[in-house]
Coordinates of C-alpha atoms in Angstrom, one line a residue:
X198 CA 90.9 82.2 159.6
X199 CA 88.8 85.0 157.8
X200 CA 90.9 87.8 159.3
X201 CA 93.9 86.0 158.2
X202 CA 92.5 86.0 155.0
X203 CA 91.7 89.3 154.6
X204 CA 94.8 90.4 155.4
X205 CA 96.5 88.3 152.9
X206 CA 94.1 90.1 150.2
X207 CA 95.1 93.5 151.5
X208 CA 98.6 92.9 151.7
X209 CA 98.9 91.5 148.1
X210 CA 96.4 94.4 146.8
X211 CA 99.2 97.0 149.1
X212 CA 101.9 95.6 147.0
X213 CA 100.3 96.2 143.7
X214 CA 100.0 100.0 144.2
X215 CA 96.2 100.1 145.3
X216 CA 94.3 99.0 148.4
X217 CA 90.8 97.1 148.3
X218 CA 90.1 99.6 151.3
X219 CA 89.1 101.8 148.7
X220 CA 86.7 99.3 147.6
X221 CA 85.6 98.5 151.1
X222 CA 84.6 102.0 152.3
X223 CA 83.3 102.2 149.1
X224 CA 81.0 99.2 149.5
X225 CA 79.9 100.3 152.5
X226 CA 78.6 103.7 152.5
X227 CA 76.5 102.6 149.2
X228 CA 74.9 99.7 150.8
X229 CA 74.2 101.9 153.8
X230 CA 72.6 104.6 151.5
X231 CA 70.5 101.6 150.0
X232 CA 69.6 100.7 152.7
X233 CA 68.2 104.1 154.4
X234 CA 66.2 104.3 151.4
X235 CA 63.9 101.9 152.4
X236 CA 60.9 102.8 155.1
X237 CA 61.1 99.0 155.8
X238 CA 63.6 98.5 158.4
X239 CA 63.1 94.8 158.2
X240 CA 66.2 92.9 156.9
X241 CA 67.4 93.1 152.9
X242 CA 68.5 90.6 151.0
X243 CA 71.8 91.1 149.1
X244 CA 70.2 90.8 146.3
X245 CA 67.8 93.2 146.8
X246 CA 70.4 95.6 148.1
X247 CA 72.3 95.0 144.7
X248 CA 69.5 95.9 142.9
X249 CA 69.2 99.6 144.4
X250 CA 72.9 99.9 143.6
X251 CA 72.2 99.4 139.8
X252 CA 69.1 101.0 139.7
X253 CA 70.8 104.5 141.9
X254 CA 74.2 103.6 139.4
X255 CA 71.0 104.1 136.4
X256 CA 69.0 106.9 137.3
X257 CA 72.7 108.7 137.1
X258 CA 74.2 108.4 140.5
X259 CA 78.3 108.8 139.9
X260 CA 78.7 107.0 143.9
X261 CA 76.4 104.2 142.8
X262 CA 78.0 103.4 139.2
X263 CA 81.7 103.3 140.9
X264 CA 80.2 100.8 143.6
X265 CA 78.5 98.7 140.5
X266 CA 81.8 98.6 139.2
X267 CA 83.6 97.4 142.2
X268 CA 80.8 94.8 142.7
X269 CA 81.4 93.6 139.4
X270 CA 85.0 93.8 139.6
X271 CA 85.4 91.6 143.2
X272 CA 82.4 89.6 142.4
X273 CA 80.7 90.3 145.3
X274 CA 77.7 88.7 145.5
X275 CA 77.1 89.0 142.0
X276 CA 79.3 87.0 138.9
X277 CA 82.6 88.5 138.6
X278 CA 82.0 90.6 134.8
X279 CA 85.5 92.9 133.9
X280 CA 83.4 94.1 130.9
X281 CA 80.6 95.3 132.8
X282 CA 82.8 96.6 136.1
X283 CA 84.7 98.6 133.2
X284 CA 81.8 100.7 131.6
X285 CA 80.2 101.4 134.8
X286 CA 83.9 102.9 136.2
X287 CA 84.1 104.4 132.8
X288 CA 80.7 106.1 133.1
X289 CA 81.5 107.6 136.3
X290 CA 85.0 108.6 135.5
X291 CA 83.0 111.1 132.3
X292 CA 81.7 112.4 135.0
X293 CA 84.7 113.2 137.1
X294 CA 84.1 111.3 139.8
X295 CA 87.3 110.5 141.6
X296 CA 87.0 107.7 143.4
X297 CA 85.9 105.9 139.9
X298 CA 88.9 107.5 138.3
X299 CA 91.1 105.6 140.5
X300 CA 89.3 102.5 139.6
X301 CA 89.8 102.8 136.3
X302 CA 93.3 103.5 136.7
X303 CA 93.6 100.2 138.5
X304 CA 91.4 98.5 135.6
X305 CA 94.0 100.2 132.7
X306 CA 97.4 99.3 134.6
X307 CA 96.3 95.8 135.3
X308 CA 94.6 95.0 132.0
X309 CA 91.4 93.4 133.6
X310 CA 87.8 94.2 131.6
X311 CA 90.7 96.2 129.1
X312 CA 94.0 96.1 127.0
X313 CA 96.5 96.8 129.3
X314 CA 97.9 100.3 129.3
X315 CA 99.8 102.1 131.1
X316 CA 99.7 105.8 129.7
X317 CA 95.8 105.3 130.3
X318 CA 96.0 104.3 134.1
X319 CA 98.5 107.2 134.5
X320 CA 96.6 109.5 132.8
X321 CA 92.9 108.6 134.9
X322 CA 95.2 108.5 138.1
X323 CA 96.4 111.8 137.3
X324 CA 92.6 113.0 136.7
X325 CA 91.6 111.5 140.6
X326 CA 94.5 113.5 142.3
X327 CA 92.8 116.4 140.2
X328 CA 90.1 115.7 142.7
X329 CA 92.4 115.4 145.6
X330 CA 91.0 111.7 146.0
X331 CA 93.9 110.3 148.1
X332 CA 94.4 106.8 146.1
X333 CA 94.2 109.0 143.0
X334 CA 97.1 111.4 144.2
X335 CA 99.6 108.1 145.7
X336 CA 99.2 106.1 142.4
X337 CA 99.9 108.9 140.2
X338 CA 103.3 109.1 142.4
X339 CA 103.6 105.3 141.9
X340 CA 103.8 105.7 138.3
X341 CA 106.3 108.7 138.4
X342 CA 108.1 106.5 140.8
X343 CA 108.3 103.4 138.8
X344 CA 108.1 105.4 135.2
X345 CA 105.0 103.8 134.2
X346 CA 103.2 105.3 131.3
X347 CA 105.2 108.1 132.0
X348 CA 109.0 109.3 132.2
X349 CA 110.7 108.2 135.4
X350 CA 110.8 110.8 137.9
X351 CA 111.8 110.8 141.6
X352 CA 111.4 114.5 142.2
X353 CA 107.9 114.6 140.6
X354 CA 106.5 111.1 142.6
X355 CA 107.8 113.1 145.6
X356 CA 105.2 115.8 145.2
X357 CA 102.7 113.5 145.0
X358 CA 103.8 111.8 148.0
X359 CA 103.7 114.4 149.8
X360 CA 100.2 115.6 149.2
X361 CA 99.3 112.3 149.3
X362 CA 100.6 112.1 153.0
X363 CA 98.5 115.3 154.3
X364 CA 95.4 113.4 152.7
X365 CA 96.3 110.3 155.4
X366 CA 97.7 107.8 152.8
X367 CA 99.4 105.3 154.6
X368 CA 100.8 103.9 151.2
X369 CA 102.3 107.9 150.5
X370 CA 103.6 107.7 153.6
X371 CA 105.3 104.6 152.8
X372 CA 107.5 105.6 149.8
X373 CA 108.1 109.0 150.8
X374 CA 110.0 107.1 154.0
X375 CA 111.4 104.4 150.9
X376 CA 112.7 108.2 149.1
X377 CA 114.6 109.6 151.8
X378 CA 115.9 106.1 153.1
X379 CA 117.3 105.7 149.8
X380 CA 118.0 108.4 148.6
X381 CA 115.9 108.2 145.5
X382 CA 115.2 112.0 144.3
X383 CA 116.7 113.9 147.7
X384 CA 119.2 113.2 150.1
X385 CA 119.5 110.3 152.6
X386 CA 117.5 111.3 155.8
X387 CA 117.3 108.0 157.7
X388 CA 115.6 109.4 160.8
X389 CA 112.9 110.9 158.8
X390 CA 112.7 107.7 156.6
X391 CA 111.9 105.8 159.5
X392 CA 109.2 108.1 161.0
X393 CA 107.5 108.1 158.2
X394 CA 107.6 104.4 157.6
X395 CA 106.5 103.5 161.1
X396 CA 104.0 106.2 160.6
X397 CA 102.6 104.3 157.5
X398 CA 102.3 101.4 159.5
X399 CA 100.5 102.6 162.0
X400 CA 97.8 103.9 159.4
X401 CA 97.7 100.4 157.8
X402 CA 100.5 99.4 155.5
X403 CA 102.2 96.2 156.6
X404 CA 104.6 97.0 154.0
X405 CA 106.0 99.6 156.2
X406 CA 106.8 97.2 159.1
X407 CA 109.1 94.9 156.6
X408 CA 110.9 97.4 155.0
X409 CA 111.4 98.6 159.3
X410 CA 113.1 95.5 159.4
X411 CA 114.9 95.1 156.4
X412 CA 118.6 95.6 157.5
X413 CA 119.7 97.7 154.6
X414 CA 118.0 100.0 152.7
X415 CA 117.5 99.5 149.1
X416 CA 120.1 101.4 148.0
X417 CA 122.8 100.1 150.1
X418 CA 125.9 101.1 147.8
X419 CA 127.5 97.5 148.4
X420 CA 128.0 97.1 144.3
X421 CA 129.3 100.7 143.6
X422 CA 133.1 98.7 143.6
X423 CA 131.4 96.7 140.3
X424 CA 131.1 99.5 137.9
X425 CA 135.0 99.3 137.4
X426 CA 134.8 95.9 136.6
X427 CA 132.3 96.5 134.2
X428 CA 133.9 99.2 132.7
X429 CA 137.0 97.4 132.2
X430 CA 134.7 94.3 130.3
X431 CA 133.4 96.5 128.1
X432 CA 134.6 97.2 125.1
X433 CA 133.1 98.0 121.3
X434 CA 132.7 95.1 119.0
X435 CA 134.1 95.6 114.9
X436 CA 131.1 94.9 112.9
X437 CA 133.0 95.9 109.6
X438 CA 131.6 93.9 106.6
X439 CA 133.6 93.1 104.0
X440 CA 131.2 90.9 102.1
X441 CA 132.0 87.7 100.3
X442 CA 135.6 87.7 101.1
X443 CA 137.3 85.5 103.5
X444 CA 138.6 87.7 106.3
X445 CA 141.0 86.9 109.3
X446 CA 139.3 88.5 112.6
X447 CA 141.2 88.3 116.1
X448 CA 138.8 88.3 119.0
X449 CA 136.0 86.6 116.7
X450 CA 133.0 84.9 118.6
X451 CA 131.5 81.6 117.6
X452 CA 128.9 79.7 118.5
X453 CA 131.1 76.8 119.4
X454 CA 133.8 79.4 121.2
X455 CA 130.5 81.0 123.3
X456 CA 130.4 76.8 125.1
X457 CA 131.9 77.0 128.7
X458 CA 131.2 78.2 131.9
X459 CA 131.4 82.0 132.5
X460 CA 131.0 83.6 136.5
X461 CA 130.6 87.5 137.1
X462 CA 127.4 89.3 138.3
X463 CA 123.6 90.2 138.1
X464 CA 123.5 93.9 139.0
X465 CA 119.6 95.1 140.1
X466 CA 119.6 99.2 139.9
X467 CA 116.7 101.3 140.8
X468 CA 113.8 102.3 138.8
X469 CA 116.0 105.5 137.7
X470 CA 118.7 103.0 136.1
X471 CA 121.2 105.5 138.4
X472 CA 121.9 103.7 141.9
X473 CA 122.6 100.2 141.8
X474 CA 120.3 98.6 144.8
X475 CA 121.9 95.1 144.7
X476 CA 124.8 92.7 143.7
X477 CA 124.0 88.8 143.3
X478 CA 126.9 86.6 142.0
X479 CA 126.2 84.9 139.1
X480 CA 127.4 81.7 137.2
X481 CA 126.3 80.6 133.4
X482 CA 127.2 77.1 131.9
X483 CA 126.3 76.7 127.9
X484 CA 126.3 73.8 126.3
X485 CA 125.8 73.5 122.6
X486 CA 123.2 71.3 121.1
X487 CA 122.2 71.2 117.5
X488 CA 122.7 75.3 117.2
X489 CA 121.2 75.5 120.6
X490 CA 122.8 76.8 123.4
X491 CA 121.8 75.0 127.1
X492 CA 122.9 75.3 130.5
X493 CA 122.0 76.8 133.7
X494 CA 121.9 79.8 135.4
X495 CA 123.0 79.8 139.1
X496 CA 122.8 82.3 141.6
X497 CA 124.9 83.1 144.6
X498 CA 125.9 79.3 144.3
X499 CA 122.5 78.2 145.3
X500 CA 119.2 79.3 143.2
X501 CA 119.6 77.4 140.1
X502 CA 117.5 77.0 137.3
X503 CA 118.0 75.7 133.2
X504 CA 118.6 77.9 130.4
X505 CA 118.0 77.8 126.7
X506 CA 119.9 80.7 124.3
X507 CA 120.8 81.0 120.5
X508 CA 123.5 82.7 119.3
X509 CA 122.5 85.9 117.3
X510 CA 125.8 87.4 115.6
X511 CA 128.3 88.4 119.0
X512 CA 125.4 88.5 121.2
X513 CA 123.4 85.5 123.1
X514 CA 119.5 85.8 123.2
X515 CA 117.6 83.8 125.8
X516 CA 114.6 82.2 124.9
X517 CA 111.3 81.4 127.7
X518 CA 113.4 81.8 130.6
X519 CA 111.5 82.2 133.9
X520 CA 112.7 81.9 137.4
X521 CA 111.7 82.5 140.6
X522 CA 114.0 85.4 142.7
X523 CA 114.5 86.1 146.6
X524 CA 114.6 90.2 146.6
X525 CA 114.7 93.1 149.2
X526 CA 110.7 92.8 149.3
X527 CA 110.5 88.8 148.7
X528 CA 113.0 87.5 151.5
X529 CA 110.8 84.2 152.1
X530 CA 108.2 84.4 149.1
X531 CA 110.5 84.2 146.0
X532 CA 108.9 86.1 143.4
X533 CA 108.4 85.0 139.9
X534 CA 110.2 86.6 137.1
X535 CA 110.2 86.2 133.2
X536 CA 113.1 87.1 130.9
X537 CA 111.4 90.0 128.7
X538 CA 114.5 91.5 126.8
X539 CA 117.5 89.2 127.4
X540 CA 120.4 89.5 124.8
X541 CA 124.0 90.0 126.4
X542 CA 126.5 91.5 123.9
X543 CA 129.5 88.4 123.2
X544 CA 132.9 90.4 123.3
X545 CA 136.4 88.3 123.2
X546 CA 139.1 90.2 124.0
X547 CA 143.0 88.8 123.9
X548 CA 141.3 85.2 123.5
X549 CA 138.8 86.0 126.7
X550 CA 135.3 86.3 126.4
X551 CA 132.6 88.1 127.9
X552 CA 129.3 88.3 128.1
X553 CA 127.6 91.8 129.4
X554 CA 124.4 93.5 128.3
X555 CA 120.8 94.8 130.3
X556 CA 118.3 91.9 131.2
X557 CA 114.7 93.0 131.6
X558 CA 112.3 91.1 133.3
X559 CA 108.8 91.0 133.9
X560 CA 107.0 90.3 137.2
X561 CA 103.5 88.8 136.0
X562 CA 101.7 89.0 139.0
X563 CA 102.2 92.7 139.9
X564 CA 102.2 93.3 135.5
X565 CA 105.0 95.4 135.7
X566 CA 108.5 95.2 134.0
X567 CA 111.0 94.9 137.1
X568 CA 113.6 97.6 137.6
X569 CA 117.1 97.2 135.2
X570 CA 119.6 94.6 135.6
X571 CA 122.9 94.9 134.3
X572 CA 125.1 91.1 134.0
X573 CA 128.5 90.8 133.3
X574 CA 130.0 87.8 132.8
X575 CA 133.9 86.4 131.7
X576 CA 133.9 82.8 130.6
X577 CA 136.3 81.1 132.6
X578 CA 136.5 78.0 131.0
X579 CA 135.8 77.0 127.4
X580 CA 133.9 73.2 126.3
X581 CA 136.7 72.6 123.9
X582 CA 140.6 73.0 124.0
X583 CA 142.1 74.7 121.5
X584 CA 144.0 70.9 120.3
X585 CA 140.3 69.7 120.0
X586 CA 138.7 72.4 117.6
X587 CA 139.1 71.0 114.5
X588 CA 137.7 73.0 111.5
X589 CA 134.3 73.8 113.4
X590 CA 131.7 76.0 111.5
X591 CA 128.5 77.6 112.6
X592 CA 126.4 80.2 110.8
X593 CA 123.9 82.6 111.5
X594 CA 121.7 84.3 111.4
X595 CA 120.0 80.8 111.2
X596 CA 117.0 81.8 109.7
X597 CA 119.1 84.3 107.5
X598 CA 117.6 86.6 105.0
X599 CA 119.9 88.9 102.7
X600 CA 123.5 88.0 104.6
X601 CA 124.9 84.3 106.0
X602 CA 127.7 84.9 107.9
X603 CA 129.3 81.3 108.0
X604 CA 132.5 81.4 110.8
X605 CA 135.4 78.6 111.2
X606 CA 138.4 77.8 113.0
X607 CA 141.5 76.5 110.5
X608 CA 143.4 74.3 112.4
X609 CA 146.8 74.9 110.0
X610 CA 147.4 76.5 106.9
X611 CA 145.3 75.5 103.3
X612 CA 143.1 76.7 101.2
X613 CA 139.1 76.6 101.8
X614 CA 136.6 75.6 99.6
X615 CA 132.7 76.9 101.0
X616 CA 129.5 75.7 99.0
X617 CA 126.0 76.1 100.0
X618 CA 123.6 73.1 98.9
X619 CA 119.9 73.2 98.2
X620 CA 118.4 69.7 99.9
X621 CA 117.8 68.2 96.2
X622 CA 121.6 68.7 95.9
X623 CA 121.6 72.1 94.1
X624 CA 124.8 73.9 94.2
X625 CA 124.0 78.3 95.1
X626 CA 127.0 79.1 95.8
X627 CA 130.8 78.5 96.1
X628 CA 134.0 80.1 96.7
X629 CA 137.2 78.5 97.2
X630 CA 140.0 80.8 98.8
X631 CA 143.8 80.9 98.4
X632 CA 145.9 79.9 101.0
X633 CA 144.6 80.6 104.5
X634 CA 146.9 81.0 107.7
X635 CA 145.9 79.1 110.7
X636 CA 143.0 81.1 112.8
X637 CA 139.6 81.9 112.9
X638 CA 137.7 83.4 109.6
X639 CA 134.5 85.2 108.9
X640 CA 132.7 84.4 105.5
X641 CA 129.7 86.9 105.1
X642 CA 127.9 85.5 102.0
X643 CA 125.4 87.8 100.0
X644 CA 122.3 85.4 99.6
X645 CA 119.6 87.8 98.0
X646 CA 119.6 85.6 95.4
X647 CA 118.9 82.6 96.9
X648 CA 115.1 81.3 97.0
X649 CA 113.8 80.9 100.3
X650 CA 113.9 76.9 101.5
X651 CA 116.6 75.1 103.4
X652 CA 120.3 74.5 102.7
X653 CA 123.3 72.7 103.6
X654 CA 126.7 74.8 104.1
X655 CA 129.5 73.0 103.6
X656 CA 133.0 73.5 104.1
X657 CA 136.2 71.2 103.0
X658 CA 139.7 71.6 104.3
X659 CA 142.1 68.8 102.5
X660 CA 140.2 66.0 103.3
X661 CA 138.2 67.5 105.9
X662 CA 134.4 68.0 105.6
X663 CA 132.3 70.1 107.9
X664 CA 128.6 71.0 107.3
X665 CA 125.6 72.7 109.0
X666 CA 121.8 73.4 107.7
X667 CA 120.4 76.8 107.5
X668 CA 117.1 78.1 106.4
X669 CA 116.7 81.3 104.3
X670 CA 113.4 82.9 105.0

């Protein structure tokens, strides 16, 4: 059961960039040293043995403050303290010690006894590969790799790789066998790929064995087809203002025209944003609620999970959306997710409308930002008919500050009167048009003018009277 355990730990530490073998070895040849220092070969009490540590880690030993800090750090024996692990790694870092480097690299790019940073973990990894301490040299790739704290760079993270590989890192070994099987930074080389992949497995990364047995590689080319489509959805968007005049627009988007159900694709690319590593099908139903959007989000027909968006001016913004997602390194485990940057442009086109736009998520428990995702979306079928809009309204931005934009459908021809109400029944404005033509219109209203609070907007056709509450901020 313990050695089940432990390799658990290290295969969750592997997958995180680092290895607690570091920290093992580590622990080991300090205790050791403690433990020669004694004359008395009778047996020491951990405690005793922790005490040395600090007191070697005092009297300015850089081996013995990087092992006080890993002590700290796991907890070993001792209460797990961030703070303390921190200024003993930081201590031994101002010394250039590598091995401590590395652990504060790990401490800056996972935020623990610190603010999260990543330009700070690259920046002390970079200083251990100085040293030529192996860890140091691999993560300082990782980052290249990834673009972590640093500009994304194959060619570079190769380098490291490779020098990281002549020191015996099984992890270097690992994603220099990832580079050439994808061709990420240099050509395709499959049979190299998988020598050094089994290679890295054989010095210790379990990793290695399941991307052996992964039946494509990550950059499989089975979406290239896609980028037509996409290219072919998008299109630019006229955000002409013409303010406080009732204007006719075409292709306009709504908040009641975004309701229906829309089916396209969730496009992962690599870190690079250049090679597109996998295609997932991908169905959205919106519903909207009280200027609320709901629905779900479904997967390749099966992984489903609910939805919340607002509409922000012809684009849709999702709001605490988490999931968890099967990958290419996650085929049993699903692996959490949280929507970071979500908002999909809205583009109607000859009555059609789309949704496409970048989606960047978050993966909490490695902290890192996952690699780009491109959707696109066309909505296949709208909430209401045509025969049952009748003189619908939204507006937004809702909060608004300087401009309301307040949209409607006109189900025949007549003139419109729009008014916008303070709650103790104080008229701010008004603006009644001429004779309208049947279609959709846009109303920008210039509200500098208006003291913060909220409003009704209201708008009569004939005998018709539609209204919505806003908030100016």
């Amino acid at each position: 059961m313990m050695k089940k355990l432990i390799a658990i730990l290290l295969l969750i530490a592997t997958q995180k960039g680092y290895s607690q073998k570091d920290d093992a070895s580590y622990q080991k040849e300090i205790i050791s040293e403690a433990n020669n220092s004694s004359s008395n070969n009778s047996y020491i009490t951990p405690a005793v043995k922790f005490r040395r540590i600090i007191d070697e880690a005092e009297s300015g030993n850089v081996k013995a403050m990087t092992q006080a800090g890993i002590i700290y750090k796991n907890g070993n024996g001792v209460r797990e303290d961030l703070t303390e692990a921190f200024k003993w790694f930081k201590k031994a870092s101002d010394l250039g010690h590598g091995p401590a480097l590395y652990q504060l690299g790990n401490m800056y790019k996972l935020g623990l006894g610190v603010e999260l940073d990543y330009a700070k973990a690259y920046e002390c990894y970079g200083k251990a590969a100085e040293k030529n301490y192996p860890a140091g040299v691999f993560c300082q790739g990782y980052m290249l790799y990834k673009g972590l704290g640093c500009g994304q760079d194959y060619s570079s993270a190769i380098k490291y790789f490779r020098r990281g590989v002549v020191l015996g890192n099984a992890r270097s070994m690992r994603f220099l066998g990832l580079c050439m099987r994808n061709g990420f930074g240099m050509p395709i080389k499959k049979d190299s790929a998988d020598y050094w992949l089994k290679r890295s497995v054989r010095f210790g990364d379990p990793l290695g064995e399941t991307e052996l047995k992964t039946n494509d590689p990550e950059n499989s080319n089975i979406a290239d087809s896609l980028l037509k489509k996409i290219k072919d959805i998008q299109s630019s968007i006229d955000n002409s203002e013409h303010i406080n005049e009732y204007k006719k627009i075409e292709n306009a988007v709504t908040q009641v025209s975004v309701s229906g159900s829309y089916q396209g694709y969730l496009i992962k690319y690599d870190y690079s944003g250049k090679h597109i590593t996998q295609a997932d099908r991908l169905k959205i139903n919106l519903t909207l609620e009280n200027d609320t959007l709901l629905g779900s989000w479904i997967e390749n027909d099966t992984s489903k999970v609910s939805l919340k968006a607002i509409f922000r001016s012809n684009a849709l913004q999702f709001l605490d959306m988490q999931y968890f997602k099967k990958g290419h390194y996650y085929p049993v485990s699903p692996e959490l997710l949280v929507f970071q940057k979500a908002l999909l442009e809205i583009v109607s086109k000859n009555n059609q409308n789309y949704l496409a736009g970048n989606i960047l998520m978050y993966r909490p428990e490695e902290k890192e930002p996952a690699a780009p995702m491109y959707v696109v979306l066309y909505q296949t079928k709208k909430t209401l008919s045509d025969q049952e809009q009748k003189l619908l309204i939204t507006a937004y931005p809702n909060p608004f500050t300087d401009i309301l934009n307040i949209d409607f459908d006109l189900p025949e021809r007549g003139a419109v009167t729009t008014e916008i109400v303070s709650l103790d029944g104080k008229r701010v404005y008004t603006k009644t048009s001429g004779k309208l033509e049947k279609g959709r219109y846009n109303l920008p209203v210039q509200t500098q003018q208006i003291v913060p609070g909220t409003y009704v907007v209201t708008l009569q056709f004939n005998k018709t009277v539609k209204s919505v509450k806003v908030i100016k901020m």
